[in-house]
CSV table of C-alpha atoms and ligand atoms in Angstrom, one decimal:
chain,number,residue,atom,x,y,z
A,40,MET,CA,16.6,23.8,5.9
A,41,SER,CA,13.0,24.8,6.6
A,42,ASP,CA,11.7,24.2,10.1
A,43,LYS,CA,8.3,23.4,8.6
A,44,LEU,CA,7.0,19.9,8.3
A,45,ILE,CA,4.6,19.3,5.5
A,46,TYR,CA,4.0,15.5,5.6
A,47,PHE,CA,2.7,14.3,2.2
A,48,ASP,CA,4.0,10.7,2.5
A,49,ASN,CA,1.2,9.0,4.2
A,50,ASN,CA,1.4,5.9,1.9
A,51,ALA,CA,4.8,5.3,3.5
A,52,THR,CA,3.6,5.7,7.0
A,53,THR,CA,1.2,7.9,9.0
A,54,MET,CA,1.3,9.8,12.2
A,55,THR,CA,0.1,7.6,15.1
A,56,ALA,CA,-3.2,9.2,16.2
A,57,PRO,CA,-2.9,10.8,19.7
A,58,GLU,CA,-6.2,8.9,20.6
A,59,ALA,CA,-4.5,5.6,19.7
A,60,ILE,CA,-1.4,6.5,21.8
A,61,GLU,CA,-3.6,7.4,24.8
A,62,ALA,CA,-5.6,4.1,24.4
A,63,MET,CA,-2.3,2.1,24.3
A,64,MET,CA,-0.6,3.7,27.3
A,65,PRO,CA,-2.1,1.7,30.2
A,66,PHE,CA,-1.1,-1.5,28.5
A,67,PHE,CA,2.6,-0.6,28.6
A,68,SER,CA,2.4,-0.1,32.4
A,69,LEU,CA,-0.4,-1.0,34.8
A,70,ARG,CA,-2.3,-3.3,32.6
A,71,TYR,CA,0.5,-5.7,31.6
A,72,GLY,CA,-1.3,-9.0,32.1
A,73,ASN,CA,-1.1,-11.7,29.6
A,74,PRO,CA,-4.4,-12.0,27.8
A,75,SER,CA,-4.1,-15.8,27.7
A,76,SER,CA,-3.8,-16.0,31.6
A,77,MET,CA,-6.7,-17.5,33.6
A,78,TYR,CA,-6.8,-14.9,36.3
A,79,PRO,CA,-8.8,-11.6,36.0
A,80,PHE,CA,-5.7,-9.5,35.6
A,81,GLY,CA,-5.1,-11.2,32.3
A,82,GLY,CA,-8.8,-11.8,31.4
A,83,GLU,CA,-9.5,-8.0,31.6
A,84,VAL,CA,-6.7,-7.4,29.1
A,85,ALA,CA,-8.2,-10.2,26.9
A,86,ASP,CA,-11.5,-8.3,27.0
A,87,GLU,CA,-9.7,-5.2,25.6
A,88,VAL,CA,-8.1,-7.3,22.9
A,89,LYS,CA,-11.5,-8.6,22.0
A,90,LYS,CA,-12.9,-5.0,21.7
A,91,ALA,CA,-9.9,-4.1,19.4
A,92,ARG,CA,-10.6,-7.1,17.3
A,93,GLU,CA,-14.3,-6.0,17.0
A,94,ARG,CA,-13.2,-2.5,15.9
A,95,VAL,CA,-10.8,-3.8,13.3
A,96,ALA,CA,-13.5,-6.2,12.1
A,97,ALA,CA,-16.0,-3.4,11.8
A,98,MET,CA,-13.6,-1.4,9.6
A,99,MET,CA,-13.1,-4.5,7.4
A,100,GLY,CA,-16.8,-5.4,7.3
A,101,CYS,CA,-16.2,-8.9,8.6
A,102,GLU,CA,-16.7,-11.0,11.8
A,103,PRO,CA,-14.2,-10.5,14.7
A,104,ARG,CA,-13.2,-14.1,14.6
A,105,GLU,CA,-12.0,-13.6,11.0
A,106,VAL,CA,-9.3,-11.2,12.1
A,107,VAL,CA,-5.9,-12.5,12.9
A,108,PHE,CA,-3.4,-10.0,14.4
A,109,THR,CA,0.1,-10.0,12.9
A,110,SER,CA,3.2,-7.9,13.3
A,111,CYS,CA,2.8,-6.0,10.0
A,112,GLY,CA,1.4,-6.0,6.5
A,113,THR,CA,4.5,-7.9,5.3
A,114,GLU,CA,3.8,-10.7,7.7
A,115,SER,CA,0.1,-10.8,6.7
A,116,ASP,CA,1.1,-11.1,3.0
A,117,ASN,CA,3.7,-13.8,3.6
A,118,THR,CA,1.2,-15.7,5.8
A,119,ALA,CA,-1.4,-15.7,3.1
A,120,ILE,CA,1.0,-17.1,0.5
A,121,TRP,CA,2.3,-19.7,3.0
A,122,SER,CA,-1.1,-20.8,4.0
A,123,ALA,CA,-2.5,-21.2,0.5
A,124,LEU,CA,0.5,-23.3,-0.6
A,125,ARG,CA,0.6,-25.5,2.6
A,126,THR,CA,-3.1,-26.2,2.5
A,127,GLN,CA,-3.1,-27.2,-1.2
A,128,PRO,CA,0.2,-29.1,-1.6
A,129,ASP,CA,-0.9,-30.5,-5.0
A,130,LYS,CA,-1.3,-27.1,-6.6
A,131,ARG,CA,1.9,-25.6,-7.9
A,132,HIS,CA,0.8,-22.3,-9.6
A,133,ILE,CA,0.3,-18.8,-8.3
A,134,VAL,CA,-1.1,-15.8,-10.1
A,135,THR,CA,-0.1,-12.2,-9.1
A,136,SER,CA,0.6,-8.9,-10.9
A,137,ARG,CA,3.7,-7.1,-12.1
A,138,VAL,CA,2.9,-4.1,-9.9
A,139,GLU,CA,2.8,-5.7,-6.4
A,140,HIS,CA,4.5,-4.3,-3.3
A,141,PRO,CA,7.8,-6.1,-2.4
A,142,ALA,CA,6.0,-7.8,0.5
A,143,ILE,CA,4.4,-10.0,-2.2
A,144,ALA,CA,6.8,-9.5,-5.2
A,145,SER,CA,9.9,-10.6,-3.3
A,146,ASN,CA,8.3,-14.0,-2.8
A,147,VAL,CA,8.2,-14.6,-6.6
A,148,PRO,CA,11.8,-15.6,-7.2
A,149,PHE,CA,11.8,-17.6,-4.0
A,150,LEU,CA,8.7,-19.5,-5.0
A,151,LYS,CA,10.1,-20.1,-8.5
A,152,ASN,CA,13.2,-21.6,-6.9
A,153,LEU,CA,11.0,-23.9,-4.9
A,154,GLY,CA,9.6,-25.1,-8.2
A,155,TYR,CA,6.3,-23.2,-8.3
A,156,ARG,CA,5.0,-21.6,-11.5
A,157,VAL,CA,4.2,-17.9,-11.1
A,158,THR,CA,2.2,-15.9,-13.6
A,159,GLU,CA,2.6,-12.1,-13.3
A,160,ILE,CA,-0.3,-10.3,-14.9
A,161,GLY,CA,0.4,-6.9,-16.6
A,162,VAL,CA,-1.4,-3.6,-16.4
A,163,ASP,CA,-2.4,-1.1,-19.0
A,164,GLU,CA,-1.0,2.4,-19.3
A,165,LYS,CA,-3.3,3.7,-16.6
A,166,GLY,CA,-2.3,0.9,-14.2
A,167,ASN,CA,-5.5,-1.1,-14.6
A,168,LEU,CA,-5.3,-4.9,-14.6
A,169,LEU,CA,-5.3,-6.7,-17.9
A,170,TRP,CA,-8.5,-8.6,-17.2
A,171,GLU,CA,-8.4,-11.1,-20.0
A,172,GLN,CA,-4.8,-12.1,-19.1
A,173,PHE,CA,-5.9,-12.6,-15.5
A,174,ILE,CA,-8.8,-14.9,-16.4
A,175,GLU,CA,-6.6,-16.9,-18.9
A,176,ALA,CA,-4.0,-17.4,-16.2
A,177,LEU,CA,-6.4,-19.2,-13.8
A,178,THR,CA,-5.9,-22.9,-14.1
A,179,PRO,CA,-6.9,-26.0,-12.0
A,180,ASP,CA,-3.3,-26.0,-10.8
A,181,THR,CA,-3.6,-22.5,-9.4
A,182,ALA,CA,-3.4,-22.4,-5.6
A,183,LEU,CA,-3.6,-18.7,-5.1
A,184,ALA,CA,-4.3,-15.5,-6.8
A,185,THR,CA,-2.8,-12.6,-4.9
A,186,PHE,CA,-3.3,-8.9,-6.0
A,187,LEU,CA,-3.0,-5.5,-4.5
A,188,TRP,CA,-6.3,-3.8,-3.7
A,189,ALA,CA,-4.8,-0.4,-4.2
A,190,ASN,CA,-1.3,0.3,-5.6
A,191,ASN,CA,1.0,1.9,-3.1
A,192,GLU,CA,2.7,4.1,-5.7
A,193,THR,CA,-0.2,5.2,-7.9
A,194,GLY,CA,-3.2,4.5,-5.7
A,195,VAL,CA,-4.9,2.7,-8.6
A,196,ILE,CA,-7.6,0.3,-7.4
A,197,PHE,CA,-7.9,-3.3,-8.8
A,198,PRO,CA,-11.3,-4.8,-9.1
A,199,VAL,CA,-10.6,-7.3,-6.4
A,200,GLU,CA,-14.2,-8.2,-5.7
A,201,GLU,CA,-14.8,-9.3,-9.3
A,202,MET,CA,-11.4,-11.0,-9.3
A,203,ALA,CA,-12.3,-13.0,-6.2
A,204,GLU,CA,-15.6,-14.1,-7.8
A,205,ALA,CA,-13.7,-15.4,-10.8
A,206,CYS,CA,-11.4,-17.3,-8.5
A,207,ALA,CA,-14.2,-18.7,-6.3
A,208,GLU,CA,-15.9,-20.1,-9.4
A,209,ARG,CA,-12.7,-22.0,-10.2
A,210,GLY,CA,-11.9,-23.1,-6.6
A,211,ILE,CA,-8.9,-20.8,-6.3
A,212,GLN,CA,-8.0,-19.0,-3.1
A,213,PHE,CA,-7.9,-15.2,-3.5
A,214,HIS,CA,-5.8,-12.9,-1.3
A,215,THR,CA,-5.6,-9.1,-1.6
A,216,ASP,CA,-3.0,-6.8,0.0
A,217,ALA,CA,-5.3,-4.0,1.2
A,218,VAL,CA,-2.6,-2.2,3.1
A,219,GLN,CA,-3.3,1.0,1.1
A,220,VAL,CA,-7.0,0.7,1.2
A,221,ALA,CA,-7.7,0.3,5.0
A,222,GLY,CA,-9.1,3.6,6.3
A,223,LYS,CA,-9.4,5.1,2.8
A,224,VAL,CA,-12.1,3.1,1.1
A,225,PRO,CA,-15.0,1.3,2.8
A,226,MET,CA,-14.6,-2.5,3.0
A,227,ASN,CA,-17.4,-5.0,3.3
A,228,LEU,CA,-15.6,-8.3,3.2
A,229,SER,CA,-18.5,-10.4,4.3
A,230,LYS,CA,-20.3,-9.5,1.1
A,231,THR,CA,-17.3,-10.6,-1.1
A,232,LYS,CA,-15.7,-13.8,-2.1
A,233,ILE,CA,-12.3,-12.6,-1.0
A,234,ASP,CA,-10.6,-15.3,1.1
A,235,MET,CA,-7.7,-13.4,2.8
A,236,VAL,CA,-6.9,-9.7,3.2
A,237,SER,CA,-3.8,-8.0,4.6
A,238,ILE,CA,-3.8,-4.7,6.4
A,239,SER,CA,-1.1,-2.7,8.3
A,240,GLY,CA,-1.8,-0.4,11.2
A,241,HIS,CA,0.8,2.2,10.5
A,242,LYS,CA,-0.9,3.2,7.2
A,243,PHE,CA,-4.0,4.3,9.1
A,244,HIS,CA,-2.7,6.1,12.1
A,245,ALA,CA,-1.9,3.1,14.3
A,246,PRO,CA,1.7,2.5,15.3
A,247,LYS,CA,4.3,0.7,13.2
A,248,GLY,CA,4.6,-3.0,13.9
A,249,ILE,CA,1.0,-4.2,14.0
A,250,GLY,CA,-1.0,-5.7,11.2
A,251,ALA,CA,-3.9,-8.1,10.6
A,252,LEU,CA,-4.9,-10.8,8.2
A,253,TYR,CA,-8.6,-11.4,7.4
A,254,VAL,CA,-9.1,-15.1,7.0
A,255,ARG,CA,-12.6,-15.9,5.7
A,256,ARG,CA,-14.6,-18.2,8.0
A,257,GLY,CA,-14.3,-21.8,6.9
A,258,MET,CA,-11.2,-21.3,4.9
A,259,LYS,CA,-8.4,-23.9,4.8
A,260,TYR,CA,-5.7,-22.1,6.8
A,261,VAL,CA,-2.4,-22.9,8.5
A,262,PRO,CA,-0.4,-20.5,10.6
A,263,TYR,CA,2.9,-19.0,9.4
A,264,LEU,CA,4.2,-18.5,12.9
A,265,VAL,CA,3.8,-21.7,14.8
A,266,GLY,CA,3.8,-21.6,18.5
A,267,GLY,CA,1.2,-21.2,21.3
A,268,HIS,CA,-2.6,-21.1,20.9
A,269,GLN,CA,-2.9,-17.4,20.5
A,270,GLU,CA,-5.2,-16.0,17.9
A,271,ASN,CA,-7.2,-19.1,18.1
A,272,GLY,CA,-4.3,-21.2,17.0
A,273,ARG,CA,-3.8,-19.0,13.9
A,274,ARG,CA,-0.6,-17.1,14.9
A,275,GLY,CA,1.7,-18.2,17.6
A,276,GLY,CA,3.3,-15.6,19.9
A,277,THR,CA,2.1,-13.6,22.9
A,278,GLU,CA,-0.2,-10.9,21.6
A,279,ASN,CA,1.3,-7.4,21.2
A,280,VAL,CA,-1.4,-6.0,23.4
A,281,PRO,CA,-0.7,-2.2,23.4
A,282,TYR,CA,-0.3,-2.2,19.6
A,283,ILE,CA,-3.5,-4.3,19.1
A,284,ILE,CA,-5.3,-1.8,21.3
A,285,GLY,CA,-3.8,1.1,19.3
A,286,MET,CA,-4.9,-0.5,16.0
A,287,GLY,CA,-8.4,-1.0,17.3
A,288,LYS,CA,-8.6,2.7,18.2
A,289,ALA,CA,-7.2,3.7,14.8
A,290,ALA,CA,-9.7,1.5,13.1
A,291,GLU,CA,-12.5,3.2,15.0
A,292,LEU,CA,-11.1,6.7,14.0
A,293,ALA,CA,-10.7,5.6,10.4
A,294,MET,CA,-14.4,4.7,10.2
A,295,ALA,CA,-15.3,8.0,11.7
A,296,ASN,CA,-13.0,9.8,9.3
A,297,MET,CA,-14.0,7.9,6.2
A,298,ASP,CA,-16.3,10.7,4.8
A,299,ASP,CA,-13.6,13.3,5.4
A,300,GLU,CA,-11.1,11.2,3.6
A,301,ASN,CA,-13.3,10.7,0.6
A,302,THR,CA,-14.5,14.3,0.4
A,303,ARG,CA,-12.1,16.9,1.9
A,304,VAL,CA,-8.9,14.8,1.4
A,305,ARG,CA,-9.9,13.9,-2.1
A,306,ALA,CA,-10.5,17.6,-2.9
A,307,LEU,CA,-7.2,18.5,-1.4
A,308,ARG,CA,-5.4,15.9,-3.5
A,309,ASP,CA,-7.2,17.1,-6.6
A,310,ARG,CA,-6.4,20.7,-5.9
A,311,LEU,CA,-2.7,19.8,-5.4
A,312,GLU,CA,-2.6,17.8,-8.6
A,313,LYS,CA,-4.3,20.5,-10.6
A,314,GLY,CA,-2.1,23.2,-9.1
A,315,LEU,CA,1.1,21.4,-10.0
A,316,THR,CA,0.1,20.2,-13.5
A,317,ASP,CA,-1.3,23.7,-14.4
A,318,SER,CA,1.8,25.6,-13.3
A,319,ILE,CA,4.5,23.2,-14.5
A,320,THR,CA,5.0,22.1,-18.1
A,321,TYR,CA,5.8,18.5,-19.2
A,322,THR,CA,4.1,16.8,-16.3
A,323,ARG,CA,1.9,13.7,-16.4
A,324,ILE,CA,-0.3,12.0,-13.8
A,325,ASN,CA,0.5,8.3,-13.5
A,326,GLY,CA,-2.5,6.1,-12.9
A,327,ASP,CA,-6.2,6.0,-13.6
A,328,THR,CA,-7.5,9.3,-12.1
A,329,LEU,CA,-11.0,7.8,-11.9
A,330,LYS,CA,-10.0,4.6,-10.1
A,331,ARG,CA,-7.8,5.7,-7.3
A,332,VAL,CA,-7.8,5.9,-3.5
A,333,PRO,CA,-8.6,9.5,-2.5
A,334,ASN,CA,-5.3,10.5,-0.9
A,335,THR,CA,-2.7,9.6,-3.6
A,336,THR,CA,-1.3,11.3,-6.6
A,337,ASN,CA,1.8,10.2,-8.6
A,338,ILE,CA,3.1,12.9,-10.9
A,339,SER,CA,6.0,12.8,-13.3
A,340,PHE,CA,8.1,15.9,-13.9
A,341,GLU,CA,9.8,15.0,-17.1
A,342,TYR,CA,13.5,15.3,-17.9
A,343,ILE,CA,14.7,15.5,-14.3
A,344,GLU,CA,15.3,13.0,-11.6
A,345,GLY,CA,12.8,12.3,-8.8
A,346,GLU,CA,15.4,11.9,-6.1
A,347,ALA,CA,16.8,15.4,-6.8
A,348,ILE,CA,13.3,16.8,-6.5
A,349,LEU,CA,12.9,15.1,-3.1
A,350,LEU,CA,16.1,16.7,-1.8
A,351,HIS,CA,14.9,20.1,-2.7
A,352,LEU,CA,11.4,19.4,-1.3
A,353,ALA,CA,13.0,18.2,2.0
A,354,SER,CA,14.9,21.5,2.2
A,355,ALA,CA,11.5,23.3,2.0
A,356,GLY,CA,10.1,21.0,4.8
A,357,ILE,CA,8.1,18.8,2.4
A,358,CYS,CA,8.1,15.0,2.8
A,359,ALA,CA,7.2,13.0,-0.3
A,360,SER,CA,8.6,10.0,-2.1
A,361,SER,CA,9.8,9.2,-5.6
A,362,GLY,CA,9.3,6.3,-7.9
A,363,SER,CA,12.9,6.2,-9.1
A,364,ALA,CA,15.5,4.2,-7.1
A,365,CYS,CA,18.9,5.6,-7.9
A,366,THR,CA,19.9,6.1,-4.3
A,367,SER,CA,19.0,2.5,-3.5
A,368,GLY,CA,21.7,1.4,-5.9
A,369,SER,CA,19.3,0.4,-8.7
A,370,LEU,CA,19.4,2.3,-12.0
A,371,GLU,CA,15.8,1.3,-12.8
A,372,PRO,CA,12.8,3.5,-12.2
A,373,SER,CA,9.8,2.1,-10.4
A,374,HIS,CA,8.7,-1.4,-11.5
A,375,VAL,CA,5.1,-0.1,-11.3
A,376,LEU,CA,5.6,2.8,-13.7
A,377,ARG,CA,7.6,0.5,-16.0
A,378,ALA,CA,4.8,-2.0,-16.1
A,379,MET,CA,2.5,0.8,-17.1
A,380,GLY,CA,4.8,1.7,-20.0
A,381,VAL,CA,5.5,5.2,-18.6
A,382,PRO,CA,8.3,6.6,-20.8
A,383,PHE,CA,11.7,6.5,-19.1
A,384,THR,CA,12.0,10.3,-19.1
A,385,ALA,CA,8.8,10.5,-17.1
A,386,ALA,CA,9.2,7.5,-14.9
A,387,HIS,CA,12.5,8.8,-13.6
A,388,GLY,CA,11.0,12.1,-12.5
A,389,SER,CA,8.0,10.7,-10.7
A,390,ILE,CA,6.9,11.9,-7.3
A,391,ARG,CA,4.3,10.4,-5.1
A,392,LEU,CA,2.4,12.7,-2.8
A,393,SER,CA,0.0,11.0,-0.4
A,394,LEU,CA,-2.2,12.9,2.0
A,395,SER,CA,-4.1,12.2,5.2
A,396,VAL,CA,-7.0,13.6,7.2
A,397,HIS,CA,-4.3,15.7,9.1
A,398,ASN,CA,-3.4,17.7,6.0
A,399,THR,CA,-4.8,21.2,5.3
A,400,GLN,CA,-5.4,23.4,2.3
A,401,GLU,CA,-2.7,25.8,3.5
A,402,GLU,CA,-0.2,22.9,3.2
A,403,VAL,CA,-1.4,22.1,-0.2
A,404,ASP,CA,-1.1,25.7,-1.4
A,405,TYR,CA,2.4,25.9,0.1
A,406,VAL,CA,3.4,22.8,-1.9
A,407,ILE,CA,1.9,24.2,-5.1
A,408,LYS,CA,3.9,27.3,-4.6
A,409,THR,CA,7.1,25.5,-3.7
A,410,PHE,CA,7.3,23.1,-6.6
A,411,PRO,CA,7.7,25.3,-9.8
A,412,PRO,CA,11.1,27.0,-8.9
A,413,ILE,CA,12.5,23.6,-7.8
A,414,ILE,CA,11.5,22.0,-11.1
A,415,ALA,CA,12.8,25.0,-13.1
A,416,LYS,CA,16.1,24.9,-11.3
A,417,LEU,CA,16.6,21.2,-11.9
A,418,ARG,CA,15.6,21.5,-15.6
A,419,ALA,CA,18.0,24.3,-16.1
A,420,MET,CA,20.8,21.8,-15.0
A,421,SER,CA,19.4,18.8,-16.9
A,422,PRO,CA,21.3,17.9,-20.1
A,423,PHE,CA,17.9,16.8,-21.5
A,424,TRP,CA,16.3,20.2,-21.2
A,425,LYS,CA,16.9,23.3,-23.2
A,426,GLY,CA,15.1,26.6,-22.8
A,427,ASP,CA,11.4,25.9,-22.3
A,428,GLY,CA,11.3,22.3,-23.4
A,429,PRO,CA,13.2,19.0,-23.9
A,430,ALA,CA,16.5,19.1,-25.6
A,431,GLU,CA,16.3,17.9,-29.2
A,432,ASP,CA,18.3,14.7,-28.9
A,433,ASN,CA,17.1,12.7,-26.0
A,434,SER,CA,17.7,9.4,-27.7
A,435,MET,CA,20.3,8.3,-25.1
A,436,LEU,CA,17.9,8.8,-22.3
A,437,THR,CA,17.3,5.2,-21.3
A,438,CYS,CA,18.3,2.9,-18.4
A,439,GLU,CA,19.1,0.2,-21.0
A,440,THR,CA,22.4,1.9,-21.8
A,441,GLY,CA,23.8,0.7,-18.5
A,442,SER,CA,24.4,4.0,-16.7
A,443,CYS,CA,21.8,6.4,-15.5
A,444,GLN,CA,21.7,9.4,-17.9
A,445,VAL,CA,19.5,11.5,-15.8
A,446,CYS,CA,21.1,11.4,-12.4
A,447,GLY,CA,24.6,10.4,-13.5
A,448,VAL,CA,24.9,7.2,-11.4
B,654,PLP,C1,0.8,-2.2,-0.5
B,654,PLP,C2,1.7,-2.5,0.7
B,654,PLP,N1,1.8,-3.8,1.1
B,654,PLP,C3,2.5,-4.1,2.2
B,654,PLP,C4,3.3,-3.1,2.9
B,654,PLP,C5,4.1,-3.6,4.0
B,654,PLP,O1,3.5,-3.2,5.2
B,654,PLP,P1,4.4,-3.2,6.6
B,654,PLP,O2,5.2,-2.0,6.5
B,654,PLP,O3,3.4,-3.1,7.7
B,654,PLP,O4,5.1,-4.5,6.6
B,654,PLP,C6,3.2,-1.8,2.4
B,654,PLP,C7,4.0,-0.8,3.1
B,654,PLP,O5,4.6,0.1,2.4
B,654,PLP,C8,2.4,-1.5,1.3
B,654,PLP,O6,2.3,-0.2,0.9
């Protein structure tokens, strides 16, 4: 095991910024007042929560009163769906995509059981939304269209602003999960027709366990967590003050780092991608390389298994993630790559590398150097690889056969 730590899994979570931790500390100890209290000891804390809300609103390009603090991106997503359905009880249809994060996708069977009709729009081979299918799916019965802004696995960006326009023209609420966009791509929500937006602090250097939902002013909205009057009656529960302060600080840092993210981090990601695809045969980049968030690459190393690559990377101190899911008990590779029609041999060997402003060129070069021997070693052991290329008969290489031919599960 290496004692190095090269962290290239920032779409899973990020390091909490030291500045955010420092800003949070007093609110765990001396400044413990309840922001809803009438006395100054609480009121002063409420002032700090207000500042944090302003900072998050500045990052999202909206008004502070449009920001509702939640416990995470998942809560924000569930709240958006709940609110759209509860405020429009006569509408029984939802439109979403086939490549959503589980925070949205796991609602689909549940909603179907409740009698809702759900249309899941497909994507093309680069992960771009099938626009015509989307437009055709919008009906007078549609309560909500909910789509990722950027895909967590590939980084591919959906044209959510145009999608929201199309929904607004038809009186349909539009929600986007922007968890992978916050801090990476500038947002100017006030200039859009988007109704609700989910973000999550731990994806942009705030701690885990804090999120927010943008709710456009004047929107029909009901809370998901019903309780006290916190968050202007839009989310019950005493505010998680230290984490809200931490997210405010992280939002401020994200704004300051936005240029670095879109220039230096983008260049590092591109260098990494080129280094790996130039030095290793039978690779493919999954996702539209021209329409991605700047920090993410998803690369398939064909004829081997992603989880095996991850284990070898971990021994070299590199943290990444894979699109296949054998260790989670499922034989299927990523639903995102499958929706894109990525061949099975490639989908199974996909690795997501996601960078942040804390990464350096030395780290990128170390990863570029570390990969080729790992891939060569795994291919030498793969029954679907012979010599310098794929074995002649790979016809059995499919999950449809019922047992996983690549990883042997
Ligand atoms: C696109 C997307 N949506 C939602 C979530 C869930 O966010 P949280 O972990 O804050 O619940 C994630 C986290 O991986 C994500 O990537």
